[in-house]
PDB file of C-alpha atoms in Angstrom:
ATOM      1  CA  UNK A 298     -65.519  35.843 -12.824  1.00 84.00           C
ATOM      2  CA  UNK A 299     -62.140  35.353 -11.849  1.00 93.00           C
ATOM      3  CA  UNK A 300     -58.554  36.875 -12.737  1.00 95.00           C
ATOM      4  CA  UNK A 301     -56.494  34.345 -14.762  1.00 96.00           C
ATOM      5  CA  UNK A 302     -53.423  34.356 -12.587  1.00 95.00           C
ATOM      6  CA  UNK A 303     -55.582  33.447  -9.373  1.00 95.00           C
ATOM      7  CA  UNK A 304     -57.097  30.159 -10.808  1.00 95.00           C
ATOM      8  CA  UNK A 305     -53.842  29.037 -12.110  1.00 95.00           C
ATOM      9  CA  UNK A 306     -52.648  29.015  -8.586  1.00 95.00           C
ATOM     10  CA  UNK A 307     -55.815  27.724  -7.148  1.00 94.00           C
ATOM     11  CA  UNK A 308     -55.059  24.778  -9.788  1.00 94.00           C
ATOM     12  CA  UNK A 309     -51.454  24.735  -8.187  1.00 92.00           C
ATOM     13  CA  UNK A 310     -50.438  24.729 -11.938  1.00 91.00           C
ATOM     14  CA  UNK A 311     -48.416  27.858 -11.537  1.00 90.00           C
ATOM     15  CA  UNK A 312     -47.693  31.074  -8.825  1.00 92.00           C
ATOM     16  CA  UNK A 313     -49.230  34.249  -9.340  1.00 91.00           C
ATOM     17  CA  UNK A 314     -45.613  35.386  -9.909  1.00 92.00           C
ATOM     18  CA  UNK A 315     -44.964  32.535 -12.440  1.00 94.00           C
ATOM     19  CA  UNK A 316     -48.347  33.025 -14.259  1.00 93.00           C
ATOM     20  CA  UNK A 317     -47.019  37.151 -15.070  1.00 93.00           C
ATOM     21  CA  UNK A 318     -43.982  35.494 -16.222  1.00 94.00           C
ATOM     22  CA  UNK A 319     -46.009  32.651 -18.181  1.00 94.00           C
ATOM     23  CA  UNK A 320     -48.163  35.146 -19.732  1.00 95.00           C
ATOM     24  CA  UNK A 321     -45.326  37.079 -21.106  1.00 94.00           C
ATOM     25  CA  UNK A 322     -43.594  34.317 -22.503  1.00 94.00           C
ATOM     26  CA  UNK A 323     -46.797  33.505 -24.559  1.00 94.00           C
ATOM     27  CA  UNK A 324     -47.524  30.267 -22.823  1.00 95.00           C
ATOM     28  CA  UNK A 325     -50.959  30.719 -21.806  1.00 96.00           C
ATOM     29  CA  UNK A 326     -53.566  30.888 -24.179  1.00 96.00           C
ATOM     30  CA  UNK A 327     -57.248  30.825 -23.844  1.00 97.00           C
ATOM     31  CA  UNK A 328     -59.907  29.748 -26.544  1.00 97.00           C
ATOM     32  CA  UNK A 329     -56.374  29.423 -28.092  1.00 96.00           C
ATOM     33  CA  UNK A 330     -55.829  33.337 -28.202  1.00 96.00           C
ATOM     34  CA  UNK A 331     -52.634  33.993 -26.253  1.00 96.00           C
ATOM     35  CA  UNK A 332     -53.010  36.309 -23.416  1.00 96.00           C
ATOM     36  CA  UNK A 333     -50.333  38.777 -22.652  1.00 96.00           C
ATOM     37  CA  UNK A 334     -51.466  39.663 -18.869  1.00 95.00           C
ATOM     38  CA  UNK A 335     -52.208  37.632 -16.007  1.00 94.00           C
ATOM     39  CA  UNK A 336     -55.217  39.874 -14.538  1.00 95.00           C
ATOM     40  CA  UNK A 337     -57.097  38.181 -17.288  1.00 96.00           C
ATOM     41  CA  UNK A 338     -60.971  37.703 -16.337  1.00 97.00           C
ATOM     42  CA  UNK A 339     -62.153  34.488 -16.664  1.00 96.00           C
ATOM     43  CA  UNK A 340     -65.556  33.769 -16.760  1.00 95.00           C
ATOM     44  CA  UNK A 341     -66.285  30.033 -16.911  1.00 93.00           C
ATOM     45  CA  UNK A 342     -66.145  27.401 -19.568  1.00 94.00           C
ATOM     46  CA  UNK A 343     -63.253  28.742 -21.489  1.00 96.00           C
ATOM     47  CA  UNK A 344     -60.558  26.811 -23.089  1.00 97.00           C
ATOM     48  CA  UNK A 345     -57.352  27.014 -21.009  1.00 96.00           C
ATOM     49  CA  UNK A 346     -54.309  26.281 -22.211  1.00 96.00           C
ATOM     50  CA  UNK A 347     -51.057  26.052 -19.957  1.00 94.00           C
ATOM     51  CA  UNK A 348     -47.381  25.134 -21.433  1.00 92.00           C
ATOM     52  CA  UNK A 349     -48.797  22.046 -23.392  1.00 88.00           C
ATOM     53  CA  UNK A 350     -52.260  21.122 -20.719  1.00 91.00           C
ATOM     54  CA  UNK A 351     -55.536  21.891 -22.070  1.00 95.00           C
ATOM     55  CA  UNK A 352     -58.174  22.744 -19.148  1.00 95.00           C
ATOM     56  CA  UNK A 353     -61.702  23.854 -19.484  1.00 96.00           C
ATOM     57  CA  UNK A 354     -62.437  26.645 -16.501  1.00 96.00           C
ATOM     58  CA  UNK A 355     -65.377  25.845 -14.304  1.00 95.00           C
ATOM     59  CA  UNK A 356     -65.916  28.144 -11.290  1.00 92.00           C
ATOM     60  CA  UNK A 357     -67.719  24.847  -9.581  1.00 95.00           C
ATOM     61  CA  UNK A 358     -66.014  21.444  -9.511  1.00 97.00           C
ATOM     62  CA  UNK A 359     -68.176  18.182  -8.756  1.00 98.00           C
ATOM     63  CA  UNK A 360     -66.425  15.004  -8.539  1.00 98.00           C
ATOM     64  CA  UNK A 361     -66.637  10.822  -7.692  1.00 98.00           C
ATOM     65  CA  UNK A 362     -64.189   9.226  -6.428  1.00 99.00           C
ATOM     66  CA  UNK A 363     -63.764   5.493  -5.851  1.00 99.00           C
ATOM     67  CA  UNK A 364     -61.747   5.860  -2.901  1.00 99.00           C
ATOM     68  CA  UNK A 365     -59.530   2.914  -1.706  1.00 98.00           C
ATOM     69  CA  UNK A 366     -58.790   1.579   1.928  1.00 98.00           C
ATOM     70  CA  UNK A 367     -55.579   2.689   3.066  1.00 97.00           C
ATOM     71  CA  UNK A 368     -55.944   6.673   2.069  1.00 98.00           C
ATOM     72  CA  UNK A 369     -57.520   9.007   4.219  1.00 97.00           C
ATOM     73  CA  UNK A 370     -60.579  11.824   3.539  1.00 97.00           C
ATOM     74  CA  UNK A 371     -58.073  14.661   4.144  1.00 96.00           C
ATOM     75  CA  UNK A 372     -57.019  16.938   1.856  1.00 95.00           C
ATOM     76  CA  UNK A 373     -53.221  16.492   3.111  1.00 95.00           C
ATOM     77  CA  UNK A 374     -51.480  13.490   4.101  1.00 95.00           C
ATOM     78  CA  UNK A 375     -51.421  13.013   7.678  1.00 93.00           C
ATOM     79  CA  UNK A 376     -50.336  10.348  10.454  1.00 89.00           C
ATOM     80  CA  UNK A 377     -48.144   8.458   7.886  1.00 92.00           C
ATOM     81  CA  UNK A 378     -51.264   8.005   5.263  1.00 95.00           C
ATOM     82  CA  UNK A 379     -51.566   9.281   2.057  1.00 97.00           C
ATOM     83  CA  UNK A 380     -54.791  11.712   1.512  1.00 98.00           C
ATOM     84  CA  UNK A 381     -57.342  10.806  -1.260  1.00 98.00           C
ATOM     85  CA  UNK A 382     -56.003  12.673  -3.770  1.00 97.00           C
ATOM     86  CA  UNK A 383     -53.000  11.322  -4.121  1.00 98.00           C
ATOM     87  CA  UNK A 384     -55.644   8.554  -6.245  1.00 98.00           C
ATOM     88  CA  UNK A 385     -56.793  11.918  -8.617  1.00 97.00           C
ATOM     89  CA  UNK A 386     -53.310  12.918  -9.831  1.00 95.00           C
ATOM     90  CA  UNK A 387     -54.332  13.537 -12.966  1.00 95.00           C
ATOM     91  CA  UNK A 388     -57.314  15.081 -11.964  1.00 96.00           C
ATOM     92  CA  UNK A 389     -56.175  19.081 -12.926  1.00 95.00           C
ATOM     93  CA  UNK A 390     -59.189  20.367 -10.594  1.00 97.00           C
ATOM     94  CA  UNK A 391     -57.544  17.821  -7.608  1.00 97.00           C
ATOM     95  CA  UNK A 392     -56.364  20.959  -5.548  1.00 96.00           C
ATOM     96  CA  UNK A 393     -59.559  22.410  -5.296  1.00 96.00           C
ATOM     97  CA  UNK A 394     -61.797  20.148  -3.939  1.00 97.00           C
ATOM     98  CA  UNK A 395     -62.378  19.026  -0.524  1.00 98.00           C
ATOM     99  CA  UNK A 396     -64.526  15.839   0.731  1.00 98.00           C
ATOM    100  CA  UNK A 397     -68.494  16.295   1.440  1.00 96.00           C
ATOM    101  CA  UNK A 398     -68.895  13.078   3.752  1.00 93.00           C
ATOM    102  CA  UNK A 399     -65.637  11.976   5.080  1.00 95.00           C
ATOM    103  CA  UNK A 400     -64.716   8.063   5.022  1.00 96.00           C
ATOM    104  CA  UNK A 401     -62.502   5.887   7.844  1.00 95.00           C
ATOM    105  CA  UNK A 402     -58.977   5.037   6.579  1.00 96.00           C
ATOM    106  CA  UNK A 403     -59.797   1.550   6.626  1.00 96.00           C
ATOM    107  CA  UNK A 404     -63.090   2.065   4.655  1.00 98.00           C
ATOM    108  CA  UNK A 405     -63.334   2.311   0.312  1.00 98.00           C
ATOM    109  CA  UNK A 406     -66.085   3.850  -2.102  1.00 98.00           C
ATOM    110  CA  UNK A 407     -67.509   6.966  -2.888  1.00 99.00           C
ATOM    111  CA  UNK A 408     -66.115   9.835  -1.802  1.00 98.00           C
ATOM    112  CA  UNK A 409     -68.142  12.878  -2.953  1.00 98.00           C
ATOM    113  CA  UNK A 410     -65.749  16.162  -3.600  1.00 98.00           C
ATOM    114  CA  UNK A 411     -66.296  19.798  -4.412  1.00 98.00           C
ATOM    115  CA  UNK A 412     -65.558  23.034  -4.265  1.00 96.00           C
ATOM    116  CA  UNK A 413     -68.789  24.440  -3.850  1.00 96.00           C
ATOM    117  CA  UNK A 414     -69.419  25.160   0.065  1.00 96.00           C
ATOM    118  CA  UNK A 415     -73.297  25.326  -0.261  1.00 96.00           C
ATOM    119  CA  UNK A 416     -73.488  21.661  -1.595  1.00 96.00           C
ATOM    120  CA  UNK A 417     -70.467  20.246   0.611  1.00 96.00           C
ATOM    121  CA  UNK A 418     -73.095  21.652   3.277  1.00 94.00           C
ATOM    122  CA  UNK A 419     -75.994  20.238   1.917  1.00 93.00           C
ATOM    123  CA  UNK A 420     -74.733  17.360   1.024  1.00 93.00           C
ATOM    124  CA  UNK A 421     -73.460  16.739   5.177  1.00 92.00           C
ATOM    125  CA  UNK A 422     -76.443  18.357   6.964  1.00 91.00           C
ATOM    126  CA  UNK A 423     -78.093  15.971   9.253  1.00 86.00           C
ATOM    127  CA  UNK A 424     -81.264  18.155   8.041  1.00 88.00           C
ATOM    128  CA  UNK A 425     -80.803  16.795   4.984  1.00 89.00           C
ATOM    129  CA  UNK A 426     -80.861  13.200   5.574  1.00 91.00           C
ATOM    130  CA  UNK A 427     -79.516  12.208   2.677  1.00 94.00           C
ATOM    131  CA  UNK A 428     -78.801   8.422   2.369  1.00 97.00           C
ATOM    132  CA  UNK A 429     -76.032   7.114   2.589  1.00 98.00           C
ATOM    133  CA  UNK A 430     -75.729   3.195   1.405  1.00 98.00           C
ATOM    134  CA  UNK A 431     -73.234   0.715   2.822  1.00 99.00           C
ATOM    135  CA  UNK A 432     -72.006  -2.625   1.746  1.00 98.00           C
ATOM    136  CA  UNK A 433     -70.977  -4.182   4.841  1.00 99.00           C
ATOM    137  CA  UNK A 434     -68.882  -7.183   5.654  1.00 99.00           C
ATOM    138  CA  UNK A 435     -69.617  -8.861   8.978  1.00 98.00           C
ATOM    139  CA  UNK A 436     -67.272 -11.114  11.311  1.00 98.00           C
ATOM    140  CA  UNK A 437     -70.392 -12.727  12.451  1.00 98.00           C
ATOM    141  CA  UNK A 438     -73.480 -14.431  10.780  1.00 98.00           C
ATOM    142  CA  UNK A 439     -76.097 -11.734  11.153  1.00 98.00           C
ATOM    143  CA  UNK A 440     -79.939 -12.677  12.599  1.00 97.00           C
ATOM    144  CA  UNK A 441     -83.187 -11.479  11.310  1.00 96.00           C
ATOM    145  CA  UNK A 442     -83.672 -10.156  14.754  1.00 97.00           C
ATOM    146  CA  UNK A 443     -79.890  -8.302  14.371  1.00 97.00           C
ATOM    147  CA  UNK A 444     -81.607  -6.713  11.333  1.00 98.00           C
ATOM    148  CA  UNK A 445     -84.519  -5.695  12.003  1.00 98.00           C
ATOM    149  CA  UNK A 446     -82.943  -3.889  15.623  1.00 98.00           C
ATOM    150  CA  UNK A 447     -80.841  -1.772  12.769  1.00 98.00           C
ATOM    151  CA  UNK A 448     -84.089  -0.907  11.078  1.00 98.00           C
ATOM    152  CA  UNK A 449     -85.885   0.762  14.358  1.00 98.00           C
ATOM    153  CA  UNK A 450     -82.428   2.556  15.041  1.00 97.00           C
ATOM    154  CA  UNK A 451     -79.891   1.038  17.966  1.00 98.00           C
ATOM    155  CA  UNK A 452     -78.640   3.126  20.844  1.00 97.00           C
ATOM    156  CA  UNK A 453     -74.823   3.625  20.397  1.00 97.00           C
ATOM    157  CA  UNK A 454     -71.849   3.333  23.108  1.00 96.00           C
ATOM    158  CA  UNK A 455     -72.158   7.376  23.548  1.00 96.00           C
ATOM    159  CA  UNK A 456     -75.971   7.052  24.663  1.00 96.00           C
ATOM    160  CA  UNK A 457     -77.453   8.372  20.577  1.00 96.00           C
ATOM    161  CA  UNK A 458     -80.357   6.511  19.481  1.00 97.00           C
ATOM    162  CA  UNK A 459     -80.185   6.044  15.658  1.00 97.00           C
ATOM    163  CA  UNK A 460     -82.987   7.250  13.477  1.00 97.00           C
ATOM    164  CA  UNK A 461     -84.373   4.133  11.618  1.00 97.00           C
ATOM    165  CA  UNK A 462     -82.327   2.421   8.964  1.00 98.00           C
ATOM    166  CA  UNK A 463     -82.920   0.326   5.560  1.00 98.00           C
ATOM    167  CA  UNK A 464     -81.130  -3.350   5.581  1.00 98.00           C
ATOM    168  CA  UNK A 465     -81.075  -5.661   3.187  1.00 98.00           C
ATOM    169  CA  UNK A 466     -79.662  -9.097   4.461  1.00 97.00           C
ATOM    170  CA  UNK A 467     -77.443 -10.216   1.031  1.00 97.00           C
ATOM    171  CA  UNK A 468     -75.307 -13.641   2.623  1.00 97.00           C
ATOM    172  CA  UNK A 469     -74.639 -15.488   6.325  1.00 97.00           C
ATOM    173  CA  UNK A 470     -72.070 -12.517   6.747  1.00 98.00           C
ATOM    174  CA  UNK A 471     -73.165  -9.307   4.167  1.00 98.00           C
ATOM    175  CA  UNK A 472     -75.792  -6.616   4.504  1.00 98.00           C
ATOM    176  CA  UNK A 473     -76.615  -3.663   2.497  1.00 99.00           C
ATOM    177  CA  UNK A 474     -77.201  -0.478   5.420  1.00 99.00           C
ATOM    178  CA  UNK A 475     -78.504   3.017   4.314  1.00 99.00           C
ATOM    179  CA  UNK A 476     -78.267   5.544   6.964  1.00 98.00           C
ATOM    180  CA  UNK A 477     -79.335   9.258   6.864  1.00 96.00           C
ATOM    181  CA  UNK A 478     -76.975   9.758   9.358  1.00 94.00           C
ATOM    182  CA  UNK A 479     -73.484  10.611   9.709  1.00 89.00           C
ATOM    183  CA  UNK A 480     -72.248  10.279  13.039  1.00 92.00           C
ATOM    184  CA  UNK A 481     -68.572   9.137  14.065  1.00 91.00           C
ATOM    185  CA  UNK A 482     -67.740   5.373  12.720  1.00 94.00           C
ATOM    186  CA  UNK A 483     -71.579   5.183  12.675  1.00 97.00           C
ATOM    187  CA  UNK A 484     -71.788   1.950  10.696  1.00 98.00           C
ATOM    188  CA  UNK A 485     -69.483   0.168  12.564  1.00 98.00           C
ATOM    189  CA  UNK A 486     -71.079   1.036  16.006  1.00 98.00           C
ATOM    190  CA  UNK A 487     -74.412   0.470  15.114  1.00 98.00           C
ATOM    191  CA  UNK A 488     -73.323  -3.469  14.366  1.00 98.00           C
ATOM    192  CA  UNK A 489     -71.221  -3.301  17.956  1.00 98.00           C
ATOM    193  CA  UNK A 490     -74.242  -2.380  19.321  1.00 98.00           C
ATOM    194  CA  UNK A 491     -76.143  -5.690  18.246  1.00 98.00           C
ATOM    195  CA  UNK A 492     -73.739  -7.742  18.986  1.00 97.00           C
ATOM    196  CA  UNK A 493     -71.672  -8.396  15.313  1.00 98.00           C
ATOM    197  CA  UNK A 494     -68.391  -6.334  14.212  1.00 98.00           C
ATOM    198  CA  UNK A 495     -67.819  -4.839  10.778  1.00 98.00           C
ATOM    199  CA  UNK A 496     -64.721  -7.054   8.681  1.00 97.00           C
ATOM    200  CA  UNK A 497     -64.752  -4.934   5.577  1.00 98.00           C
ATOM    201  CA  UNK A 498     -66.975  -1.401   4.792  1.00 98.00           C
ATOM    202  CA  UNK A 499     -68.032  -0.171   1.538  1.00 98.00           C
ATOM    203  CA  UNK A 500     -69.647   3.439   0.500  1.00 99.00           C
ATOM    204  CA  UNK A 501     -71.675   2.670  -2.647  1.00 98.00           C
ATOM    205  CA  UNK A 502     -73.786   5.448  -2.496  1.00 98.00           C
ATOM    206  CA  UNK A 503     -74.712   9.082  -1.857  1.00 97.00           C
ATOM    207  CA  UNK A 504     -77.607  10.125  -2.412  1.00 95.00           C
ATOM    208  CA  UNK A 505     -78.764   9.574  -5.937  1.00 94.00           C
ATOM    209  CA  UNK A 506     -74.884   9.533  -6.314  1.00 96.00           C
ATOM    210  CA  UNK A 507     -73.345   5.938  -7.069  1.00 98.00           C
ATOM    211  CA  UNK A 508     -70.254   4.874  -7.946  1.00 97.00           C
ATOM    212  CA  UNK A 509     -71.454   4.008 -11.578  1.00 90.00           C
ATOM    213  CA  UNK A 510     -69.104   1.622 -12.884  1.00 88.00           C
ATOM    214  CA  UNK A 511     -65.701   3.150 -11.439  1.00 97.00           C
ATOM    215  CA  UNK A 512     -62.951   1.280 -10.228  1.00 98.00           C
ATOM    216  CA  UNK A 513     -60.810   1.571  -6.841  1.00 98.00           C
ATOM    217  CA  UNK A 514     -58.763   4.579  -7.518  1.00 97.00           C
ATOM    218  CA  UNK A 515     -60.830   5.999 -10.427  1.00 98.00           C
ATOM    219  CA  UNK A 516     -62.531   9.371 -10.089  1.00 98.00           C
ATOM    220  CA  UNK A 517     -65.007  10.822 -12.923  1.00 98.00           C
ATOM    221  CA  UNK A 518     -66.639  14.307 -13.215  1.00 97.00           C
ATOM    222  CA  UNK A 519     -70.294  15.236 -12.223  1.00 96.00           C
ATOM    223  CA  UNK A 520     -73.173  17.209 -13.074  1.00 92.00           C
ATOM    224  CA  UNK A 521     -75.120  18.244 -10.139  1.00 88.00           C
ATOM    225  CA  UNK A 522     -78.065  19.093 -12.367  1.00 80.00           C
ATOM    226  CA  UNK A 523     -78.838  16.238 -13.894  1.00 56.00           C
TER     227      UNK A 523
END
């Protein structure tokens, strides 16, 4: 349960001050009833309606996004790059999420985004070992031998010894990696540390999470129950 006035401006749609002044006006309605005070309670799933945008309420907010290379996994735009969700616009839940497994700048694919602080925990805990699966674009032709040191786990500049990995060898210069690991620009120092250099990195998966048909820039809801 929430009040009406505090999930508008958790939606950045409106102020707490403008939503009083909203309500009054009769511009807010919900399951098209128009509601005269902003301390409203809201209690999930209701029709919300805004001026003239139409927004069901969820408490919990699961989301996809295809993420493209150039934006960054922060929620604000920082060191001259644009954050992630300036790609989910039009997304009306955009301002409450926040990333659960971050991607490099330079990297696309699926970004996984909530508001729910158990699962972004979950979904991040080394504990977990969820996998994580990479398409990965190589500088260098990649040996058998290369491979198979990724699937016993490689010791990294810093000293870590990665836990075991899956690889699929796809071309001369392509692999498919799944790591249950998240450690700094893990991907591309596991390949530095047998010798080859990542040209191009892809997320294409989470979990049992995929990127299901999306496009760069294109974001969809999820169910996290099935």
């Amino acid at each position: 349960m929430i009040r009406l006035d505090k999930y508008l401006a958790n939606l950045g749609l409106v102020s707490r001050r403008e939503s009083a002044e909203a309500c009054k006006s009769g511009a807010i309605l919900v399951n098209g009833e128009v509601i005269k005070k902003s301390d409203f309670r809201l209690f999930g799933h209701e029709i919300l309606r805004v001026y003239d945008q139409e927004i069901e309420v969820l408490e919990k907010v699961y989301a996809i996004l295809y993420k493209s290379a150039g934006y960054i996994s922060s929620d604000e735009d920082e060191f001259g790059y644009l954050s992630y969700k300036k790609q989910m616009l039009d997304c009306p839940y955009v301002n409450l999420l926040h990333v659960a497994g971050r991607l490099d700048t330079d990297t696309e694919g699926l970004l996984l985004l909530s508001n729910d602080g158990q699962f972004i925990h979950q979904t991040i805990s080394p504990k977990r070992e969820k996998e994580k699966e990479y398409e990965v674009w190589l500088k260098s032709p990649i040996s058998p031998e290369e491979c198979e040191s990724l699937r016993q786990g490689v010791k990294l500049d810093d000293g870590y010894l990665t836990k075991p990995a899956k690889v699929e060898h796809i071309e001369e210069k392509k692999i498919l990696l799944t790591i249950t690991e998240g450690k700094y620009h893990q991907v591309k120092r596991m390949l530095q540390a047998v010798g080859n250099e990542v040209f191009y990195l892809k997320r294409l998966r989470i979990g049992a999470w995929t990127l299901d048909g999306l496009e760069k820039g294109e974001w969809k809801l999820i169910n996290i129950d099935g």
